[in-house]
Short mmCIF file of C-alpha atoms in Angstrom, two decimals:
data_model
loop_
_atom_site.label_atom_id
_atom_site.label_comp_id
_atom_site.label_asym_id
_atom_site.label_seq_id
_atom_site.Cartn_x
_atom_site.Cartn_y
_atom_site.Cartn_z
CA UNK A 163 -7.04 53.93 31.43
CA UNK A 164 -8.42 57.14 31.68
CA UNK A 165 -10.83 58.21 34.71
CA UNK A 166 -14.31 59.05 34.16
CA UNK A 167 -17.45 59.85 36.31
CA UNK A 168 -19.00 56.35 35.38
CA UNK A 169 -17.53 52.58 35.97
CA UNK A 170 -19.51 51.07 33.21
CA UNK A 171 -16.35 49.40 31.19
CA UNK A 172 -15.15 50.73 27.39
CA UNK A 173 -14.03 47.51 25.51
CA UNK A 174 -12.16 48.05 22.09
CA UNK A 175 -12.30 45.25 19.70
CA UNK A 176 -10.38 44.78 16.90
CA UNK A 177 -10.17 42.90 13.20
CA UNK A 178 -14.32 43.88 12.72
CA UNK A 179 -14.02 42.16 9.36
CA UNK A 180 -14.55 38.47 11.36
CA UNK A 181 -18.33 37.69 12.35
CA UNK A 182 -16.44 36.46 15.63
CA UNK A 183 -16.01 40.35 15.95
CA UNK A 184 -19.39 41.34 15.58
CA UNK A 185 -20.80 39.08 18.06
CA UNK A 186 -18.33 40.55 20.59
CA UNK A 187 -19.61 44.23 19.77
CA UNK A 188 -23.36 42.67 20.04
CA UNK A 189 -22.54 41.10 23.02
CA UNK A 190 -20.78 43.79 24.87
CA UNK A 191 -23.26 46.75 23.64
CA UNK A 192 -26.45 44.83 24.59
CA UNK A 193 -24.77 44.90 27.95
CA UNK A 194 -24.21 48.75 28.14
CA UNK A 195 -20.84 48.47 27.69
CA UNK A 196 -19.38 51.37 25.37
CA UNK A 197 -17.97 49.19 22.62
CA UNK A 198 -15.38 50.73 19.96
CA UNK A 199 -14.17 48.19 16.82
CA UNK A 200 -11.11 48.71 14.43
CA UNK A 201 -10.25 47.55 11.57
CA UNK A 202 -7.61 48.33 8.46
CA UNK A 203 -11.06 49.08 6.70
CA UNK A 204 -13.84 51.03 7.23
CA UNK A 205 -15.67 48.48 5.59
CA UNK A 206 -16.08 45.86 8.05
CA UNK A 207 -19.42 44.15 9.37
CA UNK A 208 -18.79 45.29 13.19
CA UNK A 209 -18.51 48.70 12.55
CA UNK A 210 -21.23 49.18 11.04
CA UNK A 211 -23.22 47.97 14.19
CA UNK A 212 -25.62 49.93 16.01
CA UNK A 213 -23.79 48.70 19.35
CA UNK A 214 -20.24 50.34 17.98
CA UNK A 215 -20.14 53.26 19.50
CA UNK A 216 -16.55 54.09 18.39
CA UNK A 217 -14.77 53.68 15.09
CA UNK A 218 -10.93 52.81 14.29
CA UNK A 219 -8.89 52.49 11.09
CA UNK A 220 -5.57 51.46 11.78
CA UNK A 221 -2.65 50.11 9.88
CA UNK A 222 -1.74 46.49 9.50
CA UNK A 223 -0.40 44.66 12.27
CA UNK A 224 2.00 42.17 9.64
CA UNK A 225 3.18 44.62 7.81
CA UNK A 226 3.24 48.33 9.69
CA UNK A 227 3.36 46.74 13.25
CA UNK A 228 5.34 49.73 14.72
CA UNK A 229 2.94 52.19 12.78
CA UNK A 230 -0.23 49.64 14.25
CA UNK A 231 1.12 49.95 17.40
CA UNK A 232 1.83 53.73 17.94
CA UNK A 233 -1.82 54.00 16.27
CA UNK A 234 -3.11 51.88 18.63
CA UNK A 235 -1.65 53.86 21.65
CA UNK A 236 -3.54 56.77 20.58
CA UNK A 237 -6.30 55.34 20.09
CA UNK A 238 -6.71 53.26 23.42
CA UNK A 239 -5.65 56.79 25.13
CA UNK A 240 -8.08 59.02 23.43
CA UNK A 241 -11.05 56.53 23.42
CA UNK A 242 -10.59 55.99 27.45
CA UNK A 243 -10.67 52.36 27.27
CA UNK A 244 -10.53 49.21 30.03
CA UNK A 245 -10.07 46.30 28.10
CA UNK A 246 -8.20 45.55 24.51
CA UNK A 247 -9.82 42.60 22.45
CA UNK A 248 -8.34 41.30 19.58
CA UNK A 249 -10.19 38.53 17.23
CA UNK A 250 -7.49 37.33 14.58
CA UNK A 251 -4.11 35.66 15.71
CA UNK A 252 -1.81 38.02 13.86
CA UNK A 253 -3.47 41.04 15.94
CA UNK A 254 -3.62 38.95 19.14
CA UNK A 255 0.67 38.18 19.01
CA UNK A 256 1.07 42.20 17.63
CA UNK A 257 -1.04 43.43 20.91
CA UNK A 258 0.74 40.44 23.56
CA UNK A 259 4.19 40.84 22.32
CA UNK A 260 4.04 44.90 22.94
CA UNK A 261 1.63 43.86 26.11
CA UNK A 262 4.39 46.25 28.44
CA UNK A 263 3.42 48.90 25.75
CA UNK A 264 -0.27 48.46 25.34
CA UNK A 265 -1.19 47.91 29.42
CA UNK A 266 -0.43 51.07 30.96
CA UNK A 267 -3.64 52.29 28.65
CA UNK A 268 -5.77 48.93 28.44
CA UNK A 269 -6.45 45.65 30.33
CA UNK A 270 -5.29 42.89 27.95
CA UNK A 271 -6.71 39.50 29.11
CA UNK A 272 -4.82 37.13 26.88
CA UNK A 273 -1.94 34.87 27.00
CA UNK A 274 1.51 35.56 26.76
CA UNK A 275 3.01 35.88 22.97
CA UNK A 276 5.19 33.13 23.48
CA UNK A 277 2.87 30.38 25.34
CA UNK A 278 0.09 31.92 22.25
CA UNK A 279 2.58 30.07 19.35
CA UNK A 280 3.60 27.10 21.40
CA UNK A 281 -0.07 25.94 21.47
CA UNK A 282 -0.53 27.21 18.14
CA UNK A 283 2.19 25.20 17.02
CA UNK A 284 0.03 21.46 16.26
CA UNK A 285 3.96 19.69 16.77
CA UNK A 286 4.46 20.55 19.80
CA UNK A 287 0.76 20.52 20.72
CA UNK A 288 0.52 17.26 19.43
CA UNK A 289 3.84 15.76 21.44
CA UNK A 290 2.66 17.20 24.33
CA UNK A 291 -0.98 16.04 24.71
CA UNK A 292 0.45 12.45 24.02
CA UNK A 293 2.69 12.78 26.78
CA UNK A 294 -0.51 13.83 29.05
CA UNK A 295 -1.89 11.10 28.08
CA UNK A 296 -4.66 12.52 25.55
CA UNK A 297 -5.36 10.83 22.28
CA UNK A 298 -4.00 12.31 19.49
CA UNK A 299 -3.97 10.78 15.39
CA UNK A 300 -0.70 8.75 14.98
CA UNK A 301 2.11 11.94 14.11
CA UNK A 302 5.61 11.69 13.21
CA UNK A 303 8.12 15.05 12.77
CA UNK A 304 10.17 14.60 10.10
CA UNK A 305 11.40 18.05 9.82
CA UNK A 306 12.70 17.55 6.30
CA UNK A 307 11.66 16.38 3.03
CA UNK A 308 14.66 13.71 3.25
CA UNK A 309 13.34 12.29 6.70
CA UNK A 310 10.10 12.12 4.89
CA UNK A 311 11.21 10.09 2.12
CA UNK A 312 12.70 7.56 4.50
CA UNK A 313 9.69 7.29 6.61
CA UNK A 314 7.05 6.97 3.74
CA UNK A 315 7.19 2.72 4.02
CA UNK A 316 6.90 3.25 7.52
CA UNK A 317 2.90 4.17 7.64
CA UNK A 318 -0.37 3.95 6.99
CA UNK A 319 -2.54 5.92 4.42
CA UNK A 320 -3.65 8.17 3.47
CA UNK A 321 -2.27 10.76 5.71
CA UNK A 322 -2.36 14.08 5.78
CA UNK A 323 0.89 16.35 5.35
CA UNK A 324 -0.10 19.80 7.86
CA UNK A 325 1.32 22.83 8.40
CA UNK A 326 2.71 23.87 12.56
CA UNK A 327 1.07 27.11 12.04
CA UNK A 328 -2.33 27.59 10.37
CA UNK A 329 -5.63 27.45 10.32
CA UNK A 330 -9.52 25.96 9.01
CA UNK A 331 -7.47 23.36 6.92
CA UNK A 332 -4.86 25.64 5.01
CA UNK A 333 -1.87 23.89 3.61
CA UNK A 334 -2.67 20.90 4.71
CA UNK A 335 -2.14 17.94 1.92
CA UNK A 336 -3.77 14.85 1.86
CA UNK A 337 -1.44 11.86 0.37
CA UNK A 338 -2.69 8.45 -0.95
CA UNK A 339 0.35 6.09 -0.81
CA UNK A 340 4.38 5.87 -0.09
CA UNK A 341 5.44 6.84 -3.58
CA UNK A 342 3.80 10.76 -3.19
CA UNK A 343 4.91 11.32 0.22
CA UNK A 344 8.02 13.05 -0.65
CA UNK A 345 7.17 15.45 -2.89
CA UNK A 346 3.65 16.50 -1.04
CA UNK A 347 5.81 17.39 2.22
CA UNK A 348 8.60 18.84 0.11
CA UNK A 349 5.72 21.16 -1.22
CA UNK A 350 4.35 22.32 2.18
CA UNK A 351 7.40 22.20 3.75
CA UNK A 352 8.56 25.02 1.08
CA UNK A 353 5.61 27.48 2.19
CA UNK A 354 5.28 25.99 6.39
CA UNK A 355 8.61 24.87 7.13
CA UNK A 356 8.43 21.65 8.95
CA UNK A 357 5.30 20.19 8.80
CA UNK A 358 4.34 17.50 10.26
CA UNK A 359 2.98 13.87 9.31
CA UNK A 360 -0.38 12.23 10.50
CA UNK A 361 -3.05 9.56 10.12
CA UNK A 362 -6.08 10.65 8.06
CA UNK A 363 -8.69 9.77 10.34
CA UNK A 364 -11.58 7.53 8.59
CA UNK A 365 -14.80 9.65 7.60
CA UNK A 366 -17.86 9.45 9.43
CA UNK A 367 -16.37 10.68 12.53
CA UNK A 368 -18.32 13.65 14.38
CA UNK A 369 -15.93 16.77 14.90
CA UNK A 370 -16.62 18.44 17.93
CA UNK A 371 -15.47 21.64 19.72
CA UNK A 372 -14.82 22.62 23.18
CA UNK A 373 -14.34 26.61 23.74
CA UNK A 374 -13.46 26.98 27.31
CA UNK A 375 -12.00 30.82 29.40
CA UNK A 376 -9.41 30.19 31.69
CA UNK A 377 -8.80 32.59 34.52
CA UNK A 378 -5.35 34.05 35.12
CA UNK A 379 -4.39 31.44 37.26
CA UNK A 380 -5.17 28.29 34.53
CA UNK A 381 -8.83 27.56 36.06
CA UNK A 382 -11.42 27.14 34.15
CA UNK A 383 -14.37 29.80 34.32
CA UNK A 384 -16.95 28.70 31.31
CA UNK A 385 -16.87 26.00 28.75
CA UNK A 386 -19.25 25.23 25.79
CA UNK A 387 -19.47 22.25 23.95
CA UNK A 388 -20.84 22.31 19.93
CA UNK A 389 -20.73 19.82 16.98
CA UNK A 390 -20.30 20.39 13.25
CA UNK A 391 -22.81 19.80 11.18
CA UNK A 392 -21.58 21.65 8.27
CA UNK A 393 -18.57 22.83 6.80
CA UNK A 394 -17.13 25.32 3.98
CA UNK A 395 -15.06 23.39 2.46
CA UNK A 396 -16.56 19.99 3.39
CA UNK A 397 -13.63 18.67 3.02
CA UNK A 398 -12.98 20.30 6.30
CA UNK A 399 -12.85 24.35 7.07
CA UNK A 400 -14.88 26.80 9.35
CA UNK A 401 -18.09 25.16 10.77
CA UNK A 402 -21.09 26.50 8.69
CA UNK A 403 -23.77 24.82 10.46
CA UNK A 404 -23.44 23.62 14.46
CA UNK A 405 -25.17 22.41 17.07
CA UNK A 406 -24.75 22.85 21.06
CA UNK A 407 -24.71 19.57 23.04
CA UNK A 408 -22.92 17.91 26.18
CA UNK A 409 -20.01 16.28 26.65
CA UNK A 410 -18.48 16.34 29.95
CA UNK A 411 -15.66 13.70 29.56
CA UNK A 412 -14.38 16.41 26.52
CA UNK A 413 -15.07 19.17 28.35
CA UNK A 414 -12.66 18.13 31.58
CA UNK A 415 -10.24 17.06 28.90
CA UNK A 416 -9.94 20.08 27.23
CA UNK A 417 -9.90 22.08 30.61
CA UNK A 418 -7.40 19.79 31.60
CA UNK A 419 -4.96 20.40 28.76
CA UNK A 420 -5.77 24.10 28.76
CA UNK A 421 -4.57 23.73 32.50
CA UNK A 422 -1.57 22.25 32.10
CA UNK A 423 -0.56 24.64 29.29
CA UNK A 424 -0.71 27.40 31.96
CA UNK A 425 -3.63 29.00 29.24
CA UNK A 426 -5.52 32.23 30.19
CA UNK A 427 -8.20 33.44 28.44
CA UNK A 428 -10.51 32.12 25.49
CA UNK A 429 -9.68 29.04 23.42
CA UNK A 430 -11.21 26.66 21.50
CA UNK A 431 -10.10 22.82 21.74
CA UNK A 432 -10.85 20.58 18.62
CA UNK A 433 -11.78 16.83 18.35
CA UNK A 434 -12.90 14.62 16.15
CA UNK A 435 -14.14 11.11 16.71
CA UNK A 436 -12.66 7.75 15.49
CA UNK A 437 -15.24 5.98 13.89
CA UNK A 438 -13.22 3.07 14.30
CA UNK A 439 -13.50 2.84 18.14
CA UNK A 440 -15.70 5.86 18.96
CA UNK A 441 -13.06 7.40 20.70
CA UNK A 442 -12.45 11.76 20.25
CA UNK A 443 -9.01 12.77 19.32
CA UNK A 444 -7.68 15.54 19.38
CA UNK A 445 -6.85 18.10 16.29
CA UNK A 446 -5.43 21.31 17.53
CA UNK A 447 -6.15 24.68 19.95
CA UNK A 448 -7.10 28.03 18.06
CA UNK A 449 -5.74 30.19 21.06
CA UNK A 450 -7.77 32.82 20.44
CA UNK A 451 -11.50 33.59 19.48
CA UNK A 452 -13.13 31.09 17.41
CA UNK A 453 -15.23 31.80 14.12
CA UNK A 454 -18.48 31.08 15.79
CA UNK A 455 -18.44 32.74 18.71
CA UNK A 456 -21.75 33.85 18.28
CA UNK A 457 -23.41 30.24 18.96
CA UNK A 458 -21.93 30.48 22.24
CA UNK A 459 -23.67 33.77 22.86
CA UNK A 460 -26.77 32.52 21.75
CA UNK A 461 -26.40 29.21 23.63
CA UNK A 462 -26.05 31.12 26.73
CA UNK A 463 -22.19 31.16 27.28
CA UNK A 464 -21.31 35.04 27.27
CA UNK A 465 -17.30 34.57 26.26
CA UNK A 466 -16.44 38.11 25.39
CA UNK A 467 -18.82 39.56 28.56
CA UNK A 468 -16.95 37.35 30.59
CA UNK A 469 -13.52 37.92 29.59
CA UNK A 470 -14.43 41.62 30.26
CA UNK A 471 -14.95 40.94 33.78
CA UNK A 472 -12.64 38.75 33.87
CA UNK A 473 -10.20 41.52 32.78
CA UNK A 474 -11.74 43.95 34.97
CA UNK A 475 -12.35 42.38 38.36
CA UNK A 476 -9.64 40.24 38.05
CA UNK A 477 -11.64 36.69 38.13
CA UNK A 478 -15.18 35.56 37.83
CA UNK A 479 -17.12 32.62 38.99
CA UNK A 480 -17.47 29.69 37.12
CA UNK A 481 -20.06 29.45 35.03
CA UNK A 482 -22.66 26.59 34.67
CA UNK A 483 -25.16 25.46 32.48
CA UNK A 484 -26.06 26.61 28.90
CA UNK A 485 -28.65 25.67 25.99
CA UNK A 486 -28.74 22.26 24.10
CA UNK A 487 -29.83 21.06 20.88
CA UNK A 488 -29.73 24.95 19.28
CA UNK A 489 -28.36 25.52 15.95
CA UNK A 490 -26.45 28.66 14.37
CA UNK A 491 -25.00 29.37 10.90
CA UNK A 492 -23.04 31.61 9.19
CA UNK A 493 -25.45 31.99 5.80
CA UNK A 494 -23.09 34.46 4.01
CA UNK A 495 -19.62 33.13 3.28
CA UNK A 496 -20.21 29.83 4.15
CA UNK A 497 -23.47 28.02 4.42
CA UNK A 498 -24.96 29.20 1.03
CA UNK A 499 -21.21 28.18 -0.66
CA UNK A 500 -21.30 24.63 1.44
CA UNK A 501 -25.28 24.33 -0.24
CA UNK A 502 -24.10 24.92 -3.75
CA UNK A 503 -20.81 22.73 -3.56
CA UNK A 504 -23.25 20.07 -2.38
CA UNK A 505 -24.82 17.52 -4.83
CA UNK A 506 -28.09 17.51 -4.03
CA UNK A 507 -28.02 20.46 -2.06
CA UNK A 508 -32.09 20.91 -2.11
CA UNK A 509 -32.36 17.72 0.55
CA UNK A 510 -30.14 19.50 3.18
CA UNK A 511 -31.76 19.89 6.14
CA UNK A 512 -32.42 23.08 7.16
CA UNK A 513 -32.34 24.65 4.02
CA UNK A 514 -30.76 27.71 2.54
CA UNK A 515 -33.81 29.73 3.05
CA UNK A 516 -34.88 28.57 6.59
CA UNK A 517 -34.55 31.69 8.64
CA UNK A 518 -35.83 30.35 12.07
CA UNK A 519 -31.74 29.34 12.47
CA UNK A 520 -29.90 32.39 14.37
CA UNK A 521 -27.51 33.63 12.07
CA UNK A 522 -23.89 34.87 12.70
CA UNK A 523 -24.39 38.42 11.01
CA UNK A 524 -28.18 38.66 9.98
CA UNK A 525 -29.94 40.38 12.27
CA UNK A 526 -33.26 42.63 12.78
CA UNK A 527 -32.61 44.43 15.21
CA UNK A 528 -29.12 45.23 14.38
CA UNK A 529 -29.32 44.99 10.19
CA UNK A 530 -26.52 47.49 8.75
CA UNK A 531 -23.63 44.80 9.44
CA UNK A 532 -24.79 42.57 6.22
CA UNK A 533 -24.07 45.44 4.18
CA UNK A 534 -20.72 45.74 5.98
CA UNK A 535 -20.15 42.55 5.15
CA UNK A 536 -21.55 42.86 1.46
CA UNK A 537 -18.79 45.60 1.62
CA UNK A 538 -16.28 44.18 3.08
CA UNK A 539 -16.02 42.28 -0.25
CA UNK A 540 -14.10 45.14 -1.99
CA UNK A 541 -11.87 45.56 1.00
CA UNK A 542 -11.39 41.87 0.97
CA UNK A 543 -10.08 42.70 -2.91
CA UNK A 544 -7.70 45.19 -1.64
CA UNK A 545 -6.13 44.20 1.39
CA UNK A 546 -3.85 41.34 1.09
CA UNK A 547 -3.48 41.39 4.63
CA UNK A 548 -7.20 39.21 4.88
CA UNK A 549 -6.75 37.35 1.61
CA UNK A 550 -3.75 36.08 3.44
CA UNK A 551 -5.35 35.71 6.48
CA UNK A 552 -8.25 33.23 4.77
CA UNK A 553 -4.96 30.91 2.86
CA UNK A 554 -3.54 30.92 6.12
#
C-alpha cells in the first residue's frame, strides 16, 4: 500500500461486467472513496461510472492466471490501493489463492481459497448443515452414475440431479421418475463430476435470501434479509424482482452456519420454504458477492462500505436496522426477459415500464453504465470467459 498525504481509502474492484460491481463502485464513490474497476473488457457497466475514478484491463483469471496476477501486481502498486474487491468466484479463488502475493500491496478481506470451495461445494454444504442441525431437502451422494442407478427405487420424485460447483440453477436436471435417473446423473456427472441427488421441493414455496458480513473472527457485523419475487429463468435463476423484509429466526440461522464455517466476509445464504409444512430449507451459500447487491445498498445495508472498513480498521460494529417492504430490479438482462417468457406478462405487477422501482444499473445521476452494459453485449460475444461464467 503505498503512502499518501490523505487517509481517505482507494478500493479496486474487479469483474465490472456484474451489476453487483457497479453498485460497489456507486457505493464506495458516493462515499469519497477513490474507486478503480477492472475488467478483461473495457466494455463493462462499472467502468463507465462517473464514481470510477480508475480504469483496468487485465487478462483472464481461468485462463492467463499467472499473466492476471503479475498484471494485477502492477496495477494494485501503481494505483496506491487499500483494499482488493473481487465480484465473480473465479476472480475471488485467483486473488485468495495468491493472497501471500497480492497482500503486501492490498488489504484482501475475504476467505481463505480453500474454506471459499468447501462452502461452495452444495455436498459438503449440504452434509454439514444436517449435521448442525439445519434443514436441508432430502440429499443422497452417489458419486457415480452406477450408485445412481441402484438408488433410483429408493426415492421420491421428481428430484433434481445438481452440480457441487455452480451457480443461478446451471446444470442442474430435474428428473420425473426411477427409470430416467440414470442417464440424467450420468449426463451431469460427465460435465460436474459427482453431483449430487435431492428432493424437488413442491412449488409455491417463497425463496428467501439472507446476505450477512462476518468479521475476521466469524461474528457477524450486518445481515439483510430479501425475498424473490421474480426470477430469469422462472424456473429458478438470478432474482429479477425482490423485496426486503424480516426474518430473524433465518437471519440467526444463517449467521449461525456462517459461524461455524469459520466464514469472513460477505455471503449470501439461500432458503426456500416448504409449502408442505412452512418450514425454510436451506439451498446453498454463494461465498462471495451476490447479484443484487444493490437492494442491499438501497435498503440501507452498505456491504461493500463496510467490508472496506472492515478491511481497513480491522472490525466494525454491528450493524442494525435497515428498510422493509422496498423493491429493486434488474430491468436489463432479466426483468424485461422474465416479462416476455411470461404468459400474460401485461398483468404483472409492477410492470415493465414502472420506473418508480430502483433499478440495478439505471440511473440519473450516474447514466453512462447502461450503455456499458448495452456494450458489454459485444464483449459478452467475445469473451468466452463470461459466456462460461453465465452456463456456470
Amino acid at each position: 500500500m503505498a503512502a499518501r498525504g490523505d487517509d481517505r481509502p482507494r478500493v479496486l474492484i474487479l469483474d465490472g461486467f456484474w451489476n453487483k460491481a457497479l453498485a460497489a463502485v456507486r457505493s464506495l464513490g458516493r462515499r469519497g472513496v477513490f474507486v478503480g474497476a477492472g475488467e478483461r473488457t473495457r466494455l463493462a457497466p462499472a467502468l463507465f461510472s462517473r464514481h470510477c475514478r480508475r480504469r483496468f484491463v487485465y487478462p483472464s483469471p481461468t485462463r492467463r492466471r499467472e499473466d492476471f496476477l503479475a498484471a494485477l501486481e502492477r496495477e494494485l502498486e501503481t494505483g496506491g490501493y487499500d483494499v482488493l474487491m473481487p465480484m465473480e468466484l473465479a476472480t475471488q479463488l485467483a486473488v485468495t489463492d495468491a493472497r501471500e502475493r497480492l497482500e503486501r500491496r492490498a488489504r484482501i478481506p475475504f476467505a481463505d481459497a480453500d474454506r471459499t470451495r468447501r462452502v461452495h461445494d452444495k455436498g459438503f454444504l449440504t452434509a454439514f448443515a444436517r449435521d448442525h442441525g439445519i434443514a436441508c431437502p432430502a440429499t443422497v451422494f452417489p458419486e457415480g452414475p452406477e450408485r445412481a442407478a441402484a438408488l433410483a427405487g429408493d426415492l421420491s420424485y421428481p428430484v433434481l440431479v445438481k452440480p457441487c460447483h455452480s451457480s443461478g440453477g446451471r446444470g442442474i436436471v430435474r428428473v420425473e421418475r426411477p427409470a430416467d435417473l440414470a442417464e440424467a446423473y450420468a449426463r451431469v456427472h460427465a460435465a460436474f463430476p459427482a453431483p449430487i441427488v435431492q428432493e424437488c421441493l413442491p412449488p409455491g414455496g417463497e425463496a428467501v435470501g439472507v446476505a450477512v458480513l462476518m468479521n475476521f473472527a466469524s461474528e457477524p457485523r450486518a445481515s439483510f434479509v430479501y425475498r424473490r419475487i421474480r426470477e430469469y429463468p422462472a424456473s429458478g435463476g438470478p432474482s429479477t424482482l425482490r423485496e426486503s423484509i424480516r426474518d430473524p429466526e433465518l437471519q440467526t440461522t444463517a449467521e449461525r452456519l456462517l459461524s461455524l464455517l469459520g466464514w469472513v466476509g460477505v455471503a449470501m445464504v439461500e432458503f426456500k420454504v416448504d409449502p408442505r409444512d412452512g418450514q425454510p430449507t436451506l439451498l446453498e451459500v454463494n461465498p462471495r458477492f451476490w447479484g443484487s447487491l444493490h437492494h442491499a445498498i438501497v435498503c440501507g445495508v452498505d456491504f461493500p462500505w463496510l467490508l472496506c472498513r472492515l478491511a481497513v480498521d480491522g472490525d466494525v460494529e454491528p450493524q442494525a436496522g435497515y428498510r422493509v417492504g422496498v423493491r429493486s430490479r434488474s430491468l436489463l438482462h432479466g426483468d424485461a426477459m422474465h416479462f416476455f417468457a411470461t404468459p400474460g406478462w401485461w398483468r404483472l405487477r409492477p410492470t415493465l415500464f414502472d420506473f418508480s422501482v430502483p433499478d440495478d444499473v439505471l440511473s440519473a445521476e450516474d447514466p453512462l453504465p447502461i450503455l456499458g452494459r448495452i456494450a458489454s453485449l459485444a464483449a459478452f460475444v467475445s469473451d468466452r470467459d463470461l459466456r462460461a461464467i453465465l452456463r456456470g
